[in-house]
Coordinates of N, CA and C in Angstrom, one line a residue:
X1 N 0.8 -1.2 0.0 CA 0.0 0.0 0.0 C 0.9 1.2 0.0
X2 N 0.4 2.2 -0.7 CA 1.5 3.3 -0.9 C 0.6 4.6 -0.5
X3 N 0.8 5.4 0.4 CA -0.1 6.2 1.3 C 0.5 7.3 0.9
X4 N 1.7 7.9 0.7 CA 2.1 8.7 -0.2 C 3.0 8.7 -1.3
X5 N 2.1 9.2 -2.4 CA 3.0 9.2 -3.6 C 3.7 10.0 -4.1
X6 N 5.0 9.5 -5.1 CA 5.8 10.1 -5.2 C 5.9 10.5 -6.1
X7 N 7.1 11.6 -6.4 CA 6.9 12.9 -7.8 C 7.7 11.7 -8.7
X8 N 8.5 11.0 -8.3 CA 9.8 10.2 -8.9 C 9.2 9.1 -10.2
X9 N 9.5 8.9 -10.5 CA 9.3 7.0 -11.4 C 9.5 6.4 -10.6
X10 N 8.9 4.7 -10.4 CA 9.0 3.8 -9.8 C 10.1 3.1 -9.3
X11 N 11.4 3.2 -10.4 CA 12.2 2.7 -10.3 C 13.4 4.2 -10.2
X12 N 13.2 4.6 -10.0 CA 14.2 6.6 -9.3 C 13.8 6.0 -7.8
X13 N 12.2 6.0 -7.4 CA 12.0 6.2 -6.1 C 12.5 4.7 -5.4
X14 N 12.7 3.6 -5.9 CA 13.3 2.2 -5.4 C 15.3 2.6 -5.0
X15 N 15.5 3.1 -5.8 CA 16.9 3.4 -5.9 C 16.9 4.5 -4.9
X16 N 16.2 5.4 -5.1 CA 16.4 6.4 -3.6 C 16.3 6.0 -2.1
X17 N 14.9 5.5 -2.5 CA 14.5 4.7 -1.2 C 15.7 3.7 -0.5
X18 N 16.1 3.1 -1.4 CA 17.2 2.3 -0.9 C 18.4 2.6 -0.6
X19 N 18.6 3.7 -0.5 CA 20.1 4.8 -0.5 C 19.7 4.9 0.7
X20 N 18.2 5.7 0.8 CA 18.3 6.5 2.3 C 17.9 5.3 3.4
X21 N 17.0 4.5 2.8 CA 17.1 3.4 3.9 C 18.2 2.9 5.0
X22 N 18.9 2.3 4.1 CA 20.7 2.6 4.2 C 21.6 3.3 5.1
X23 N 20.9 4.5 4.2 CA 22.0 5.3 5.6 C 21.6 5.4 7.2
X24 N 20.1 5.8 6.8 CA 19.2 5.4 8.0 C 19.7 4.5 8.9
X25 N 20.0 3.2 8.7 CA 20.7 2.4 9.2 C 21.8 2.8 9.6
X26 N 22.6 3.0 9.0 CA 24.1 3.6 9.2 C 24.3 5.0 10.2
X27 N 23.2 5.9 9.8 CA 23.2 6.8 10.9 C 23.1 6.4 12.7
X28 N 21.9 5.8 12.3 CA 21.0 4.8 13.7 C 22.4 4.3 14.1
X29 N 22.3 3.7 13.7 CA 24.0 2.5 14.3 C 25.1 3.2 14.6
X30 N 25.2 4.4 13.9 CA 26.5 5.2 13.8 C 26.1 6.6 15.5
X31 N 25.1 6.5 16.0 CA 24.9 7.0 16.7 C 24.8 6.5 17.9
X32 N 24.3 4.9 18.0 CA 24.6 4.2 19.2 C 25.8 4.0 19.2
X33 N 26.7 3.4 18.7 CA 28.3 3.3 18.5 C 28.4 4.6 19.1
X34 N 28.3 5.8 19.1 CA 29.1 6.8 19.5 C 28.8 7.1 21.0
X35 N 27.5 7.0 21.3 CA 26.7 6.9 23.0 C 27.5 5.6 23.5
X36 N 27.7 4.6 23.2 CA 28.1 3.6 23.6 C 29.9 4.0 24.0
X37 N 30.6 4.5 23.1 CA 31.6 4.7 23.8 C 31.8 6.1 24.2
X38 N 31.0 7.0 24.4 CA 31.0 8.2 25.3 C 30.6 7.6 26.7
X39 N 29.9 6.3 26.9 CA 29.3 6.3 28.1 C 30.8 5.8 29.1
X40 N 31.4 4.9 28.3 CA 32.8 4.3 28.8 C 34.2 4.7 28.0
X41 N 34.7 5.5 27.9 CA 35.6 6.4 27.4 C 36.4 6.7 28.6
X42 N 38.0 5.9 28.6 CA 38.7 6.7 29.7 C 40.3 6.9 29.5
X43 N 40.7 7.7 30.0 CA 41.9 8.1 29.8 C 42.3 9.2 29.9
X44 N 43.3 9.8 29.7 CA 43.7 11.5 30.2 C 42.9 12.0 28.8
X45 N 42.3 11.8 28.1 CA 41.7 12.8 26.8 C 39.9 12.3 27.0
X46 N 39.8 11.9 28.5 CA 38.5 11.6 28.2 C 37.6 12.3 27.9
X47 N 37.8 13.8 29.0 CA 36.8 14.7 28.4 C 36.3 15.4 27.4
X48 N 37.5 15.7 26.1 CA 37.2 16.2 25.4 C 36.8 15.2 24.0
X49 N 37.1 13.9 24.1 CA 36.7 12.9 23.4 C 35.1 12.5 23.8
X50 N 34.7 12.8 25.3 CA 33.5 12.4 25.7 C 32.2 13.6 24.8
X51 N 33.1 15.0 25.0 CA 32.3 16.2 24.3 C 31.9 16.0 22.9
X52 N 33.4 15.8 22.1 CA 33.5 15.2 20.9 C 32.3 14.1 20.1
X53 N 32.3 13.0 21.3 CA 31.3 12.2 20.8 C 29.9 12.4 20.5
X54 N 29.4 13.1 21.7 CA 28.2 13.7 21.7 C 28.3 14.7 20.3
X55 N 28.8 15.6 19.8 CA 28.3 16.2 18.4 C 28.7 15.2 17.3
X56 N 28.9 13.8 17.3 CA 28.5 12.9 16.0 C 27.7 12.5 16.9
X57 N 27.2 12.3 17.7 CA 25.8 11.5 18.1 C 24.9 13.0 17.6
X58 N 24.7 13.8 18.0 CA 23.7 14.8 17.9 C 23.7 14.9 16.0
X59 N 24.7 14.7 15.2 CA 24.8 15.2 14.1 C 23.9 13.7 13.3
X60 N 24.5 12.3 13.9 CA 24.1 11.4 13.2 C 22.2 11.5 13.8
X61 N 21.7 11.5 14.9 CA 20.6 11.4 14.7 C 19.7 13.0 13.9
X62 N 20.6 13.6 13.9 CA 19.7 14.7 13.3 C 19.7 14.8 11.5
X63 N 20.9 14.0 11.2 CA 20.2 14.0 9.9 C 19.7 12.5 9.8
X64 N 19.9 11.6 10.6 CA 18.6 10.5 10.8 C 17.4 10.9 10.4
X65 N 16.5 12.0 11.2 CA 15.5 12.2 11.0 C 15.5 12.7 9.8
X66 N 16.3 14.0 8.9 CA 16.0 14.6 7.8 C 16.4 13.3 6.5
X67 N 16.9 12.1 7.1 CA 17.3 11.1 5.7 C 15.6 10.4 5.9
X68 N 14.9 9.6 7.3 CA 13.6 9.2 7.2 C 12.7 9.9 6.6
X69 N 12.6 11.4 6.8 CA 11.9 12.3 6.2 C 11.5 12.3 4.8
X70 N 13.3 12.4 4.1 CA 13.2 13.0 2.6 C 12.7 11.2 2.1
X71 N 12.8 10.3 2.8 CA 12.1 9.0 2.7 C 10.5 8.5 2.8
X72 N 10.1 9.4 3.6 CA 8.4 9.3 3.9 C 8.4 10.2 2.8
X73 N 8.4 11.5 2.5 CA 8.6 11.9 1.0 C 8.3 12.0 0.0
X74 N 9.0 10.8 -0.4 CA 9.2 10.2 -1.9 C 7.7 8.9 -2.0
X75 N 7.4 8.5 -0.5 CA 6.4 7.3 -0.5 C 6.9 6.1 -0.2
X76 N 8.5 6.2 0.6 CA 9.0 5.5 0.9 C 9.3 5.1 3.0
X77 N 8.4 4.1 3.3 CA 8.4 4.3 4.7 C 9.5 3.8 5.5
X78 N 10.1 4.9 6.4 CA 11.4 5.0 6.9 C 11.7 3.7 7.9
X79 N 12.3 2.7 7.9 CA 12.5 1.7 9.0 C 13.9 1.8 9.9
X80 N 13.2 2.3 11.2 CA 14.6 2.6 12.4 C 14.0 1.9 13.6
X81 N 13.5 0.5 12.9 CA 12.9 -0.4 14.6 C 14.3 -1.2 14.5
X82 N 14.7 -1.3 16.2 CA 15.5 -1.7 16.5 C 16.2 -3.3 15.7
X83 N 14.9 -3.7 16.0 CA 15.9 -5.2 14.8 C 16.1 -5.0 13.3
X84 N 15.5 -4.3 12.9 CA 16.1 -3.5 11.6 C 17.2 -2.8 11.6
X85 N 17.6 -2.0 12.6 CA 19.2 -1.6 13.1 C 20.3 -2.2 13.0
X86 N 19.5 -3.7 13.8 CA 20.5 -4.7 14.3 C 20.6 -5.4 13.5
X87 N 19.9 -5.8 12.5 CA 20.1 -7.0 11.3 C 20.7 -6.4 10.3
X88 N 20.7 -5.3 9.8 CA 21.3 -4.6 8.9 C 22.5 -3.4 9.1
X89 N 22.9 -3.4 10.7 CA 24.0 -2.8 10.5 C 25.5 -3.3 10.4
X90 N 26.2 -2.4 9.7 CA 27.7 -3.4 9.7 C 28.9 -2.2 9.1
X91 N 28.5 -0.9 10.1 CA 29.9 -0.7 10.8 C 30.9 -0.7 11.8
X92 N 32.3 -0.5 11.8 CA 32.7 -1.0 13.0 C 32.1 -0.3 14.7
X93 N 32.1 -0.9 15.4 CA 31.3 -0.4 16.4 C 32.6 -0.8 17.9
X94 N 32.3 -0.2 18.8 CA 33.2 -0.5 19.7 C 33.3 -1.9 20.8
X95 N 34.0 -2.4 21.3 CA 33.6 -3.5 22.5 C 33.1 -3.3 23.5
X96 N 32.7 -4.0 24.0 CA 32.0 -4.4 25.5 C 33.3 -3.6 26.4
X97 N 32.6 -2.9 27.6 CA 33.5 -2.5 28.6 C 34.2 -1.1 28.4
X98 N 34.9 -0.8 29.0 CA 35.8 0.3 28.9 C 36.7 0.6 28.0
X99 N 36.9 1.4 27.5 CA 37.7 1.9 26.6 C 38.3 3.1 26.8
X100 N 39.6 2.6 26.1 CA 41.0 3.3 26.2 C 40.5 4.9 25.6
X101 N 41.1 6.2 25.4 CA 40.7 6.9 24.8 C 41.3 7.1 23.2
X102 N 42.5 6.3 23.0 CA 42.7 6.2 22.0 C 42.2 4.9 20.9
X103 N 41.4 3.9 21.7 CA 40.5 3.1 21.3 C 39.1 3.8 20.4
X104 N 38.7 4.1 21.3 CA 37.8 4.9 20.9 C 38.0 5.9 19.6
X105 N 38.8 7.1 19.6 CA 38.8 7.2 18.7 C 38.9 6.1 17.3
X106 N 40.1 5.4 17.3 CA 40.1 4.8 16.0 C 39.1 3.7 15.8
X107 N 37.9 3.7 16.5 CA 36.8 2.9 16.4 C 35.8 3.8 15.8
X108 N 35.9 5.3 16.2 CA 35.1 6.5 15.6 C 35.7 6.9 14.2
X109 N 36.8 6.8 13.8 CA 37.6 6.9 12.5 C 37.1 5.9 11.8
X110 N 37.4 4.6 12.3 CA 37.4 3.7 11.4 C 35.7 3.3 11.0
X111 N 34.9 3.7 12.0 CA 33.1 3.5 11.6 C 33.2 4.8 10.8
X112 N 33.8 5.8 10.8 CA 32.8 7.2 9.8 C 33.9 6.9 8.5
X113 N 35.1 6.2 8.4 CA 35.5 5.9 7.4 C 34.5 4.4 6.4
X114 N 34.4 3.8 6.8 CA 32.8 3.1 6.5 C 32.3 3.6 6.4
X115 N 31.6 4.6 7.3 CA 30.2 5.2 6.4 C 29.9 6.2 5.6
X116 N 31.7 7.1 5.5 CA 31.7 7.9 4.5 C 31.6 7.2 3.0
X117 N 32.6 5.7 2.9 CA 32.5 5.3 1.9 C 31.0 4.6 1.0
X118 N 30.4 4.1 2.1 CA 29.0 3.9 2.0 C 28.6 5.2 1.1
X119 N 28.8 5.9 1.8 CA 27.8 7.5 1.5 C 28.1 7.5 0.3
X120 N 29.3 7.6 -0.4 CA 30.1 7.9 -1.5 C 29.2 7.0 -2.9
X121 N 29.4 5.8 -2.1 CA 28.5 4.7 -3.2 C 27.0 5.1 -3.6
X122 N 26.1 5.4 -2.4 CA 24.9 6.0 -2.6 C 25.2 7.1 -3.5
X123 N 25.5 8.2 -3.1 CA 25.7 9.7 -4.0 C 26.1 9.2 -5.3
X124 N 27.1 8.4 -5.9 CA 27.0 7.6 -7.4 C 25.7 7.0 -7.6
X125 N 25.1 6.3 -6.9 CA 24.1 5.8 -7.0 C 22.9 6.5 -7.9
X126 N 22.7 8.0 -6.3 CA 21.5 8.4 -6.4 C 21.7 9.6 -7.9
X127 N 22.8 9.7 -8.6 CA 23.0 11.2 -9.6 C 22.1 11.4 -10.0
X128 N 21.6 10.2 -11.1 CA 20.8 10.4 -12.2 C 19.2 10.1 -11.8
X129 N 18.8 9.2 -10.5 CA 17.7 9.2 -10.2 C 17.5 10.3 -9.9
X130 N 17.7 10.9 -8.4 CA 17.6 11.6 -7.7 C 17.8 12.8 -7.3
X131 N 18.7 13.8 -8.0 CA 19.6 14.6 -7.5 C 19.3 15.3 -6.1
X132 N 18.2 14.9 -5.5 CA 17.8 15.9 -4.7 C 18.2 15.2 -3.7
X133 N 18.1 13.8 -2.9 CA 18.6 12.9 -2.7 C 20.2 12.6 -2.6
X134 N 20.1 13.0 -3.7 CA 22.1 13.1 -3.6 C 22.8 13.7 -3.4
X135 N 21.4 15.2 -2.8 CA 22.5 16.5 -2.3 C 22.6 16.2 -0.9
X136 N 21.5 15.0 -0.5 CA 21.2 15.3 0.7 C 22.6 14.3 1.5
X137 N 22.5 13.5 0.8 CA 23.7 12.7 0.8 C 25.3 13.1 0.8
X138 N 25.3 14.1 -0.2 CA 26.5 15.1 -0.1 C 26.6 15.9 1.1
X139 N 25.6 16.7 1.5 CA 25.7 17.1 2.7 C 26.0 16.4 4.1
X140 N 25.5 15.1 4.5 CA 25.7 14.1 5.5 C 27.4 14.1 5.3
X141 N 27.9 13.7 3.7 CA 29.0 13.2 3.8 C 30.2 14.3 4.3
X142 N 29.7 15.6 4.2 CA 31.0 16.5 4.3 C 30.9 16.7 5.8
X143 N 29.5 16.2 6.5 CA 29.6 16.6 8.2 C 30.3 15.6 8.8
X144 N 30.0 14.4 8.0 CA 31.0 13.2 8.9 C 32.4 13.2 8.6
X145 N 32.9 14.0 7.4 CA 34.0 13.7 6.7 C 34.7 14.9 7.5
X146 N 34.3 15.6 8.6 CA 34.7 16.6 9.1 C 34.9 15.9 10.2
X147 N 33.8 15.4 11.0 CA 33.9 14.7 12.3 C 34.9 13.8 11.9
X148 N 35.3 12.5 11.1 CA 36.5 12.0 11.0 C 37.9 12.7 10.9
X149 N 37.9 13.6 10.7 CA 39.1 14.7 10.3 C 39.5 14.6 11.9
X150 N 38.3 15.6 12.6 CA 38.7 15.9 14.2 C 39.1 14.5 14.6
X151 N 38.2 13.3 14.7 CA 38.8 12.4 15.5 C 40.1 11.6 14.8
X152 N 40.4 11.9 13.9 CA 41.5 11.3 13.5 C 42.6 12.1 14.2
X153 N 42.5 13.3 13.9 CA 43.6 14.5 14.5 C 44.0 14.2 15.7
X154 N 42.9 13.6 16.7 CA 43.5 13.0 18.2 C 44.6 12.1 18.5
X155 N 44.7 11.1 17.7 CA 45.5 10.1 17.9 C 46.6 10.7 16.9
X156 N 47.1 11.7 16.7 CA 48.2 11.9 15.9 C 49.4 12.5 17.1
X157 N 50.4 12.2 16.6 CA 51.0 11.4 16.5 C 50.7 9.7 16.3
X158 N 50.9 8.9 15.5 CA 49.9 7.6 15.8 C 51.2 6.9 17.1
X159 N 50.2 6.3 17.7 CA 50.8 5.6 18.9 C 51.9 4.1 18.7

């Protein structure tokens, strides 16, 4: 049943829908990953790594909502129920327990380096269906590709 319809062609809006689905996922995931190790984050850089985390959590769920959105949309309905998170997510995420603060970072590098690349594949994806879609995608990519920048910068010197 399709409750709202979309401006797109059938097969534009399957290809969009499935980009932002996607990231949806990846955001979702990419935001518990970051709560998860803000909550256990320790070391002499804890605090500013703990600060750090919280604006990719605040960043990834807020364009969460504006990727479900441009998804309800199109007539495509947004799925962020938790077993849909958990069956379909697969970036790196952190361990169980406490973590080092230089752990953490390159658990935060190495998930937004996945999900930049991810992004990258969509935005080819979405050119020629979607462009609107693919801006939205362009824009996600240059906030995380910024937050990877800072968390990378931490661990420099590499250890």
């Amino acid at each position: 049943m399709t409750v709202v319809k979309s401006t797109l062609p059938d097969d534009a809006r399957r290809v969009a829908g499935d980009a932002l689905q996607d990231t949806l996922v990846d955001l979702l995931g990419l935001s518990l990953t970051g709560k998860q190790a803000h909550w256990n984050v320790v070391g002499p850089r804890f605090r500013s790594i703990h600060l750090q985390l919280d604006e990719v959590v605040t960043a990834a769920r807020d364009f969460a909502d504006t990727v479900a959105e441009r998804a309800a949309a199109l007539g495509v309905p947004p799925d962020g129920r938790p077993e849909t998170v958990a069956a379909a997510f697969g970036l790196p995420s952190p361990k169980e327990g406490w973590l080092r603060d230089t752990e953490v970072v390159q658990v935060m590098v190495d998930g937004l380096t996945a999900a930049i690349g991810r992004l990258r594949e969509r935005i080819a994806a979405t050119e020629e269906p979607d462009p609107v879609t693919q801006d939205l995608l362009i824009g996600i990519t240059a906030e995380l590709e910024k937050q990877r920048w800072m968390f990378e910068a931490e661990n420099w010197p590499r250890d």
